[in-house]
mmCIF file of the C-alpha atoms, coordinates in Angstrom:
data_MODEL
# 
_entry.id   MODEL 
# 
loop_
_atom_site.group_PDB 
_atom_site.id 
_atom_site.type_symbol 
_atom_site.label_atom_id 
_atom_site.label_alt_id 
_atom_site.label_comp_id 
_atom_site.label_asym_id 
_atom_site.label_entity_id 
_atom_site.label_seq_id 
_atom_site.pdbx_PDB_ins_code 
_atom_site.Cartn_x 
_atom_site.Cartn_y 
_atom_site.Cartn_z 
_atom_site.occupancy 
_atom_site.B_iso_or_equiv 
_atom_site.pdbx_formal_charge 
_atom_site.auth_seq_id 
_atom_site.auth_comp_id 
_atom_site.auth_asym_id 
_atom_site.auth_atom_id 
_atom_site.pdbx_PDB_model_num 
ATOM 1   C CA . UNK A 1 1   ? 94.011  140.021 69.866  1.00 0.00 ? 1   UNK A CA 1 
ATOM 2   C CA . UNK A 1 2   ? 94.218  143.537 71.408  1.00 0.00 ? 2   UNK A CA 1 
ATOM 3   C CA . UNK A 1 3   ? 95.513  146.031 69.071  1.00 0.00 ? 3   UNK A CA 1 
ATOM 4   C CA . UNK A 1 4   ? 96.384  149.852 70.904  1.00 0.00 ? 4   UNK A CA 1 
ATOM 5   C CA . UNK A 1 5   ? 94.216  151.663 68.585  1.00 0.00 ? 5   UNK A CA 1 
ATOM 6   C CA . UNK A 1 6   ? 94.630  155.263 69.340  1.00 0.00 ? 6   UNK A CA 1 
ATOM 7   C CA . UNK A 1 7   ? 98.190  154.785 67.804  1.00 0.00 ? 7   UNK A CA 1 
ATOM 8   C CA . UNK A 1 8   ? 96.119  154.538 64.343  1.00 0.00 ? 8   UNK A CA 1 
ATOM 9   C CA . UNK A 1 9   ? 92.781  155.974 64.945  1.00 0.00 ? 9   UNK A CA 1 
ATOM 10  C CA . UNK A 1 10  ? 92.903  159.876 65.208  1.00 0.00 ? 10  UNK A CA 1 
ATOM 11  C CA . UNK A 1 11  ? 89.256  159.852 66.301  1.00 0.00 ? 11  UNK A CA 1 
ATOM 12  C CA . UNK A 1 12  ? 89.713  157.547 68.891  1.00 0.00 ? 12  UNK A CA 1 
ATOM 13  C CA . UNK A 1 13  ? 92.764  159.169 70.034  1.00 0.00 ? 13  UNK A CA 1 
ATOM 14  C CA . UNK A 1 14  ? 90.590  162.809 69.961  1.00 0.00 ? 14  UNK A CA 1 
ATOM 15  C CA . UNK A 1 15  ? 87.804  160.711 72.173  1.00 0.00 ? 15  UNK A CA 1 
ATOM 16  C CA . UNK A 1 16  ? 89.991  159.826 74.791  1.00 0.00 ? 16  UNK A CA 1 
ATOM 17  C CA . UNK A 1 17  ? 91.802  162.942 74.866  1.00 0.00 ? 17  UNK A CA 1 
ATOM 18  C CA . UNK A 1 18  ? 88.370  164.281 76.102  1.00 0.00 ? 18  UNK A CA 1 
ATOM 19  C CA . UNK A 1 19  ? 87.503  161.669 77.919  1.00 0.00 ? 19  UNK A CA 1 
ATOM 20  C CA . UNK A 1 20  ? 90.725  161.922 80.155  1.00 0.00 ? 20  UNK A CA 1 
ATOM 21  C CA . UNK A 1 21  ? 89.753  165.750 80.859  1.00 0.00 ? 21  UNK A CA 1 
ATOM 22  C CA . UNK A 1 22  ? 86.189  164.238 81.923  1.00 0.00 ? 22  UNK A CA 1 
ATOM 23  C CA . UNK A 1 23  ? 87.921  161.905 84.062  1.00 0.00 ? 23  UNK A CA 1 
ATOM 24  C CA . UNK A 1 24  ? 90.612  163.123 85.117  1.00 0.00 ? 24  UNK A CA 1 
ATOM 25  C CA . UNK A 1 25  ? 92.720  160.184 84.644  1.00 0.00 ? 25  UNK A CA 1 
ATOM 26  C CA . UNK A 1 26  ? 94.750  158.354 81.992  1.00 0.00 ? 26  UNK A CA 1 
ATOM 27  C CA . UNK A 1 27  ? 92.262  156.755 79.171  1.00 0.00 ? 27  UNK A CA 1 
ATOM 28  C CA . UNK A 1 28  ? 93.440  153.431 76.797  1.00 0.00 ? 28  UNK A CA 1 
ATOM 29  C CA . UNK A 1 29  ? 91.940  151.972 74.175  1.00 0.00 ? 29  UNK A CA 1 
ATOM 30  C CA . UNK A 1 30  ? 92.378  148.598 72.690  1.00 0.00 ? 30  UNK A CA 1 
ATOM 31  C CA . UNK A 1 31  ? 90.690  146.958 69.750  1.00 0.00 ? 31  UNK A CA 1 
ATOM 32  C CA . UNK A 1 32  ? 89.507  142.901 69.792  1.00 0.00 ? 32  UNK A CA 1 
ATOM 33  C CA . UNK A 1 33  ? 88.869  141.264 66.735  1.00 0.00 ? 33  UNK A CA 1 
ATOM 34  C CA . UNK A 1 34  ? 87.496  137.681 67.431  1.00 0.00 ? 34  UNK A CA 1 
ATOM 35  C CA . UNK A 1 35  ? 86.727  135.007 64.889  1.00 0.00 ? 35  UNK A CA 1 
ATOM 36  C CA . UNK A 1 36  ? 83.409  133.077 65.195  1.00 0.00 ? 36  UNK A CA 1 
ATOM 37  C CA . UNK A 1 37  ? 83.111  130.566 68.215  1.00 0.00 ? 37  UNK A CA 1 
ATOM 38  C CA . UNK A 1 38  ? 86.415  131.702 69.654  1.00 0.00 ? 38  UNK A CA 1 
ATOM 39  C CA . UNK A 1 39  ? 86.846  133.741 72.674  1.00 0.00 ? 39  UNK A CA 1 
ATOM 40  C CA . UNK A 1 40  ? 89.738  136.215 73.134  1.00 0.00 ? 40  UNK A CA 1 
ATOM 41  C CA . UNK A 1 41  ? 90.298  136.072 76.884  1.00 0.00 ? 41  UNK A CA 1 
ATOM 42  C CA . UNK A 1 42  ? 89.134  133.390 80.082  1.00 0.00 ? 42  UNK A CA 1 
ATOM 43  C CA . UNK A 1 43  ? 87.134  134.675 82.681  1.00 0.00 ? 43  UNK A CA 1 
ATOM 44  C CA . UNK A 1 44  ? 88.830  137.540 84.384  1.00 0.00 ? 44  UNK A CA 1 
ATOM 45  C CA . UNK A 1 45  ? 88.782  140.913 85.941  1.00 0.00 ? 45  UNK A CA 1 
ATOM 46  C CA . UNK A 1 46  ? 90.569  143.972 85.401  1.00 0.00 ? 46  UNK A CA 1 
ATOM 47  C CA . UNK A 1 47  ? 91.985  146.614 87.772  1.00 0.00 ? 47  UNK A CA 1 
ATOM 48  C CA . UNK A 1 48  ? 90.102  149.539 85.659  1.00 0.00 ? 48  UNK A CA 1 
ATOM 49  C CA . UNK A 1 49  ? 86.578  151.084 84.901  1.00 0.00 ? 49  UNK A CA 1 
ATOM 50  C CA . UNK A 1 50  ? 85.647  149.369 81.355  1.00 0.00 ? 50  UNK A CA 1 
ATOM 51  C CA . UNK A 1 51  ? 83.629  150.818 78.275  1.00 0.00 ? 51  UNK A CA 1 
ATOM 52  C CA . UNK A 1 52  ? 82.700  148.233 75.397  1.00 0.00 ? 52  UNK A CA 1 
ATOM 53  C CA . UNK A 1 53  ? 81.440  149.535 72.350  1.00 0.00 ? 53  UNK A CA 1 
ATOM 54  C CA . UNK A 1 54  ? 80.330  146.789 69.763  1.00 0.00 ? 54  UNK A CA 1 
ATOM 55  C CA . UNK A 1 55  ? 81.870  148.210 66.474  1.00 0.00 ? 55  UNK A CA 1 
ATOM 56  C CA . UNK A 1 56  ? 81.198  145.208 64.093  1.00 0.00 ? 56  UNK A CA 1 
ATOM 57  C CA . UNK A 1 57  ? 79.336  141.582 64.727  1.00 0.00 ? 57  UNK A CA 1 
ATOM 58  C CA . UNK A 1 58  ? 78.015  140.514 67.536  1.00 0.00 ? 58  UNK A CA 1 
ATOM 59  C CA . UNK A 1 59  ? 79.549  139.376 71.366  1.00 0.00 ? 59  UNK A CA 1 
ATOM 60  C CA . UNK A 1 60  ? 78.167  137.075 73.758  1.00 0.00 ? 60  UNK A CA 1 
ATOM 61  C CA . UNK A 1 61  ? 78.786  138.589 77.299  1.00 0.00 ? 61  UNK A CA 1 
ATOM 62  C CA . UNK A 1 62  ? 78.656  136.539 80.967  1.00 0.00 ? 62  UNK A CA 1 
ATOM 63  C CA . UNK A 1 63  ? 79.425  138.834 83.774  1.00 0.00 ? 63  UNK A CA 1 
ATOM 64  C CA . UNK A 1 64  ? 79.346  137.688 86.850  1.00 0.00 ? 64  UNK A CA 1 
ATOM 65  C CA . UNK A 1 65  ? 80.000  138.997 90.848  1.00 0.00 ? 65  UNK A CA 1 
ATOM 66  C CA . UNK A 1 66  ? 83.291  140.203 91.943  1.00 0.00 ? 66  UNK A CA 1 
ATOM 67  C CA . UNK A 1 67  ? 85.303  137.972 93.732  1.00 0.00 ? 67  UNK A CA 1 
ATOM 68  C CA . UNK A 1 68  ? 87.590  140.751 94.997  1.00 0.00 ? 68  UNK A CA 1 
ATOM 69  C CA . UNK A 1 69  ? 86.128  144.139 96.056  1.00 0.00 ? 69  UNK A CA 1 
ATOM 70  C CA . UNK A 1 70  ? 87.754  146.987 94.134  1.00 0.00 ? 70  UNK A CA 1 
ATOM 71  C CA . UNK A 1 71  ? 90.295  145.363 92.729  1.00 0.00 ? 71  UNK A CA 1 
ATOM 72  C CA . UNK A 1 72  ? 93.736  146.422 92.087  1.00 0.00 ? 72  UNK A CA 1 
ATOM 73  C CA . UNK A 1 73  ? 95.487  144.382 89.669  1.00 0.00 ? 73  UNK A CA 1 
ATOM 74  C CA . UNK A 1 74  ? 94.243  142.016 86.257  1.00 0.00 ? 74  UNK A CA 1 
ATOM 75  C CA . UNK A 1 75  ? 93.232  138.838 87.447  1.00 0.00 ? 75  UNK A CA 1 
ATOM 76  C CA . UNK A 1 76  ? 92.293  135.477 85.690  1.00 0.00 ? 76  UNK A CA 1 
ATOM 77  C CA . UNK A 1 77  ? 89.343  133.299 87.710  1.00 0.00 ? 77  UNK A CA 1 
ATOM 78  C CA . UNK A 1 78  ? 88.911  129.427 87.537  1.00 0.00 ? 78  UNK A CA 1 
ATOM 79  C CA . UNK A 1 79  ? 85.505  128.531 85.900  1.00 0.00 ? 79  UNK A CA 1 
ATOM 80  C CA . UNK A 1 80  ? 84.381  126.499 89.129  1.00 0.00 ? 80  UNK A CA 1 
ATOM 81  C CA . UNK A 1 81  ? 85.258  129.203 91.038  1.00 0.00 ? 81  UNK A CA 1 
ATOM 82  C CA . UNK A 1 82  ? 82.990  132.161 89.778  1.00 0.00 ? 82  UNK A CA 1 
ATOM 83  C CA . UNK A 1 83  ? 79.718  130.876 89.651  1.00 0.00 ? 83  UNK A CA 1 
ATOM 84  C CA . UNK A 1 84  ? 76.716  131.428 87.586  1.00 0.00 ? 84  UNK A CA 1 
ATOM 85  C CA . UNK A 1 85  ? 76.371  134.724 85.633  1.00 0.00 ? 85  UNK A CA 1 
ATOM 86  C CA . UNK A 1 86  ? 74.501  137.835 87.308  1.00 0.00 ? 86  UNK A CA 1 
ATOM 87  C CA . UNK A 1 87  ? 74.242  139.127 83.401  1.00 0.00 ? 87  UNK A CA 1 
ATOM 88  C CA . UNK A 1 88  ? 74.114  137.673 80.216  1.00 0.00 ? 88  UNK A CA 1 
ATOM 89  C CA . UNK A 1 89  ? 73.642  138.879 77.097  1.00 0.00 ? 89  UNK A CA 1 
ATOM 90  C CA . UNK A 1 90  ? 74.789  139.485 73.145  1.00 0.00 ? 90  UNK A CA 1 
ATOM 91  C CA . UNK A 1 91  ? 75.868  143.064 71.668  1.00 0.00 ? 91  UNK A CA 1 
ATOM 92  C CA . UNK A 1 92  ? 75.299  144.131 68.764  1.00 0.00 ? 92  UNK A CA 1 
ATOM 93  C CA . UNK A 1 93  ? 76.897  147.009 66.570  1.00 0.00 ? 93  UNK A CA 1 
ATOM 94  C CA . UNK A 1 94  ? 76.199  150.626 68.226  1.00 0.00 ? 94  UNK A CA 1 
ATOM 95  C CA . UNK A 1 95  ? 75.514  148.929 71.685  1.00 0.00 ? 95  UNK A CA 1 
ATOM 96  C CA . UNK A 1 96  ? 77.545  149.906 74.809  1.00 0.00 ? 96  UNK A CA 1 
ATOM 97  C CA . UNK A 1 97  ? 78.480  148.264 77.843  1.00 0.00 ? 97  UNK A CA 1 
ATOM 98  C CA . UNK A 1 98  ? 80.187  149.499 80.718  1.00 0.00 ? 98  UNK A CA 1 
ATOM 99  C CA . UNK A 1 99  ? 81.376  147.551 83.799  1.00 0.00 ? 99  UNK A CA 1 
ATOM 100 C CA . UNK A 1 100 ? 83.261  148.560 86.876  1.00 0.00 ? 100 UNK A CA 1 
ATOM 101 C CA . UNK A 1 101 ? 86.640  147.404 87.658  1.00 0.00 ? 101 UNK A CA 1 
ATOM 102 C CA . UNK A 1 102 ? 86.650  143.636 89.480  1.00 0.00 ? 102 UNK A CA 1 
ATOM 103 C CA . UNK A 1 103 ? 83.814  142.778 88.016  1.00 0.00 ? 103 UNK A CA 1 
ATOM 104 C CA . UNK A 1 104 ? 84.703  139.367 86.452  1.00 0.00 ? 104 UNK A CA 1 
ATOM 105 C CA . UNK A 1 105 ? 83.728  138.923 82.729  1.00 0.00 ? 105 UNK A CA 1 
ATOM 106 C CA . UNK A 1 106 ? 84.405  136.816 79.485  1.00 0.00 ? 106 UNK A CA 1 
ATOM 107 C CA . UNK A 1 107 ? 82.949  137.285 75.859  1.00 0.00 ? 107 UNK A CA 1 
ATOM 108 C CA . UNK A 1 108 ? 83.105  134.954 72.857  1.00 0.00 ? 108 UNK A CA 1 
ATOM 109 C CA . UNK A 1 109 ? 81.874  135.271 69.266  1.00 0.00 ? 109 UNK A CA 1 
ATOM 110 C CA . UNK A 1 110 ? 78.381  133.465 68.641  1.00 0.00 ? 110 UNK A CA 1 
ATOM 111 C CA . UNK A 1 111 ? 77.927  130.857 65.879  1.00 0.00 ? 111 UNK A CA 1 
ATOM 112 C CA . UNK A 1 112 ? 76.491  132.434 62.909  1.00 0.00 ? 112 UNK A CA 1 
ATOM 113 C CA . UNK A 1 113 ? 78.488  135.801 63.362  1.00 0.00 ? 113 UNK A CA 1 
ATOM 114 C CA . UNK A 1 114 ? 81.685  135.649 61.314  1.00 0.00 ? 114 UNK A CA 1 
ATOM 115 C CA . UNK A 1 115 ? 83.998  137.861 63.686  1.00 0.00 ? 115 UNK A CA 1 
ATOM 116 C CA . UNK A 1 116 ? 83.412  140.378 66.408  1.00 0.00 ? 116 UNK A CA 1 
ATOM 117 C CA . UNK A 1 117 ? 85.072  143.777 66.478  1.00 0.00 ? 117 UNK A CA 1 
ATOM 118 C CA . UNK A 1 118 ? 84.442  146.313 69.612  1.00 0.00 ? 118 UNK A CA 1 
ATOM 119 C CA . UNK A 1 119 ? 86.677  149.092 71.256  1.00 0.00 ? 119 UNK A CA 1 
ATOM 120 C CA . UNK A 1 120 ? 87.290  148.588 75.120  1.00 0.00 ? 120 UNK A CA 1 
ATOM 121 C CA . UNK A 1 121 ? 88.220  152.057 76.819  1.00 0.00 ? 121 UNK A CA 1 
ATOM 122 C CA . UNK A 1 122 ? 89.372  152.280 80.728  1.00 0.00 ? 122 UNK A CA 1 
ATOM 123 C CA . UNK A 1 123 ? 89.811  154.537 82.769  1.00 0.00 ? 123 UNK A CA 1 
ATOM 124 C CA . UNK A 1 124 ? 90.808  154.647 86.517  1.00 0.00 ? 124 UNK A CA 1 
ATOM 125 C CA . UNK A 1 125 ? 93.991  152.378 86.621  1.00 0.00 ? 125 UNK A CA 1 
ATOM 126 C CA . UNK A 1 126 ? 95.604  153.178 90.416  1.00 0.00 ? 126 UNK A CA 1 
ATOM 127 C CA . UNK A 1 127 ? 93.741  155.839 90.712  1.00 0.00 ? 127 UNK A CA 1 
ATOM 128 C CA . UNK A 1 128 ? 92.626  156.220 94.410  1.00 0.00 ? 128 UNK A CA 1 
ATOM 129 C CA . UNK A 1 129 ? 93.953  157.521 97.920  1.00 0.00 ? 129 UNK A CA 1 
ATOM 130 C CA . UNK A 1 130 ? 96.121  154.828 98.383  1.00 0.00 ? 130 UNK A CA 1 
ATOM 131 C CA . UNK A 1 131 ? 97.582  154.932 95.311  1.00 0.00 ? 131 UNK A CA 1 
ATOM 132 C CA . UNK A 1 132 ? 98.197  158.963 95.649  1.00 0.00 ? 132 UNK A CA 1 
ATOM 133 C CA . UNK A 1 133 ? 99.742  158.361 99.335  1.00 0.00 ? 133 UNK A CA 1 
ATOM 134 C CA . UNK A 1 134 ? 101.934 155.068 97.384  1.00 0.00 ? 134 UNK A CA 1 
ATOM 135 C CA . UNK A 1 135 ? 103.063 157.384 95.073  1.00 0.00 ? 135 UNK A CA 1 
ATOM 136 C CA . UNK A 1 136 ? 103.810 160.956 97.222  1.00 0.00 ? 136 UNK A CA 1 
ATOM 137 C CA . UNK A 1 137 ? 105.663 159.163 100.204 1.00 0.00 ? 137 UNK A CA 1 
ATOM 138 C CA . UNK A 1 138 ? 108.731 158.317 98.357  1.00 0.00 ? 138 UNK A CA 1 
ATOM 139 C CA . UNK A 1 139 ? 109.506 161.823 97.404  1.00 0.00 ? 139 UNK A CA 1 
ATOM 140 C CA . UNK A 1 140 ? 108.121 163.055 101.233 1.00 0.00 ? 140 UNK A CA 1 
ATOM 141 C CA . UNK A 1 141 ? 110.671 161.017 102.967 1.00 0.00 ? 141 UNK A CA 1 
ATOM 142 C CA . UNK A 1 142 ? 113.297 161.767 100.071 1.00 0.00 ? 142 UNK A CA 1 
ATOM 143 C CA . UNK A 1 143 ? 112.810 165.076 100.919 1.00 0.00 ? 143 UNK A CA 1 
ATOM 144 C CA . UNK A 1 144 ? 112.302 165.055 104.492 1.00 0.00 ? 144 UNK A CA 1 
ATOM 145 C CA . UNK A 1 145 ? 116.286 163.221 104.569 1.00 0.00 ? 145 UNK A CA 1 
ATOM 146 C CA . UNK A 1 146 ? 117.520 165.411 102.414 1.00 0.00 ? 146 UNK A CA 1 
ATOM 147 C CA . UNK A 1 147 ? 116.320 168.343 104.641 1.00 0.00 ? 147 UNK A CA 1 
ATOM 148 C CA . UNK A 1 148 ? 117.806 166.405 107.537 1.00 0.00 ? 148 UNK A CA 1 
ATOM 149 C CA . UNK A 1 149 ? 121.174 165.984 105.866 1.00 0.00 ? 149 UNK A CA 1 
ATOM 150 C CA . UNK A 1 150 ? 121.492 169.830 104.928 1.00 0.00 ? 150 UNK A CA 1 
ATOM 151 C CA . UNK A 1 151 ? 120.843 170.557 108.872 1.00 0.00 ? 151 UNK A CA 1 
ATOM 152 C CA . UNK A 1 152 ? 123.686 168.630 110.681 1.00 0.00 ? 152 UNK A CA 1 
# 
């Protein structure tokens, strides 16, 4: 269950402020809480640059190669379809992980640990040429007609 936790963590709301100026993009946060053997999401990949920190518990991580370079939207992958993991591994409280956007991942909450709490922060959503050009050409050729208009 993702919970937007800057909306009730002034600390985490302080951390991304700074990270954003680091960045310079938009930073979110969201919290999972995850009972033991259960697994929030399926295997998928996201369209941003991803921080884990393991606040509580532990997590059992597979990641495993993209299946889309750079990708540009979220995106849930069949099982057969991504392979074997290229990393696995459990996190533990004070660990961090950090991924790039596409790669294709899925966590679950180990037997023995009663429930898993980290912080995921991204960065980087459309945030690239393309996306710059997508989003200036609209008010370029707004502008260019309305120029037009005002000269006939």
């Amino acid at each position: 269950l993702p919970i937007l936790a800057q909306r009730f963590m002034d600390e985490l709301w302080r951390i991304q402020e700074k990270l954003e100026c680091f960045f310079g993009s938009l930073v979110g946060s969201n919290v999972y809480i995850t009972p033991q053997e259960s697994q929030g999401l399926p295997p998928h990949y996201d369209d941003v640059e991803v921080f884990i920190l393991q606040l509580e518990g532990q997590k059992h991580w597979r990641l495993y190669k993209p299946t889309v370079p750079l990708a540009r939207e979220y995106n849930v992958e069949l099982e057969d379809r991504i392979g074997t993991p290229t990393h696995e591994f459990i996190l533990k409280p004070g660990d961090l992980l950090y991924f790039p956007r596409g790669i294709i991942h899925q966590a679950d909450t180990p037997v023995g640990t009663a429930l898993s709490t980290h912080v995921t922060i991204s960065t980087y959503q459309n945030n690239s040429w393309g996306d710059f050009i997508l989003d200036a050409i609209p008010g370029i050729v707004f502008e260019a007609s309305r120029s037009d208009r005002k000269s006939t």
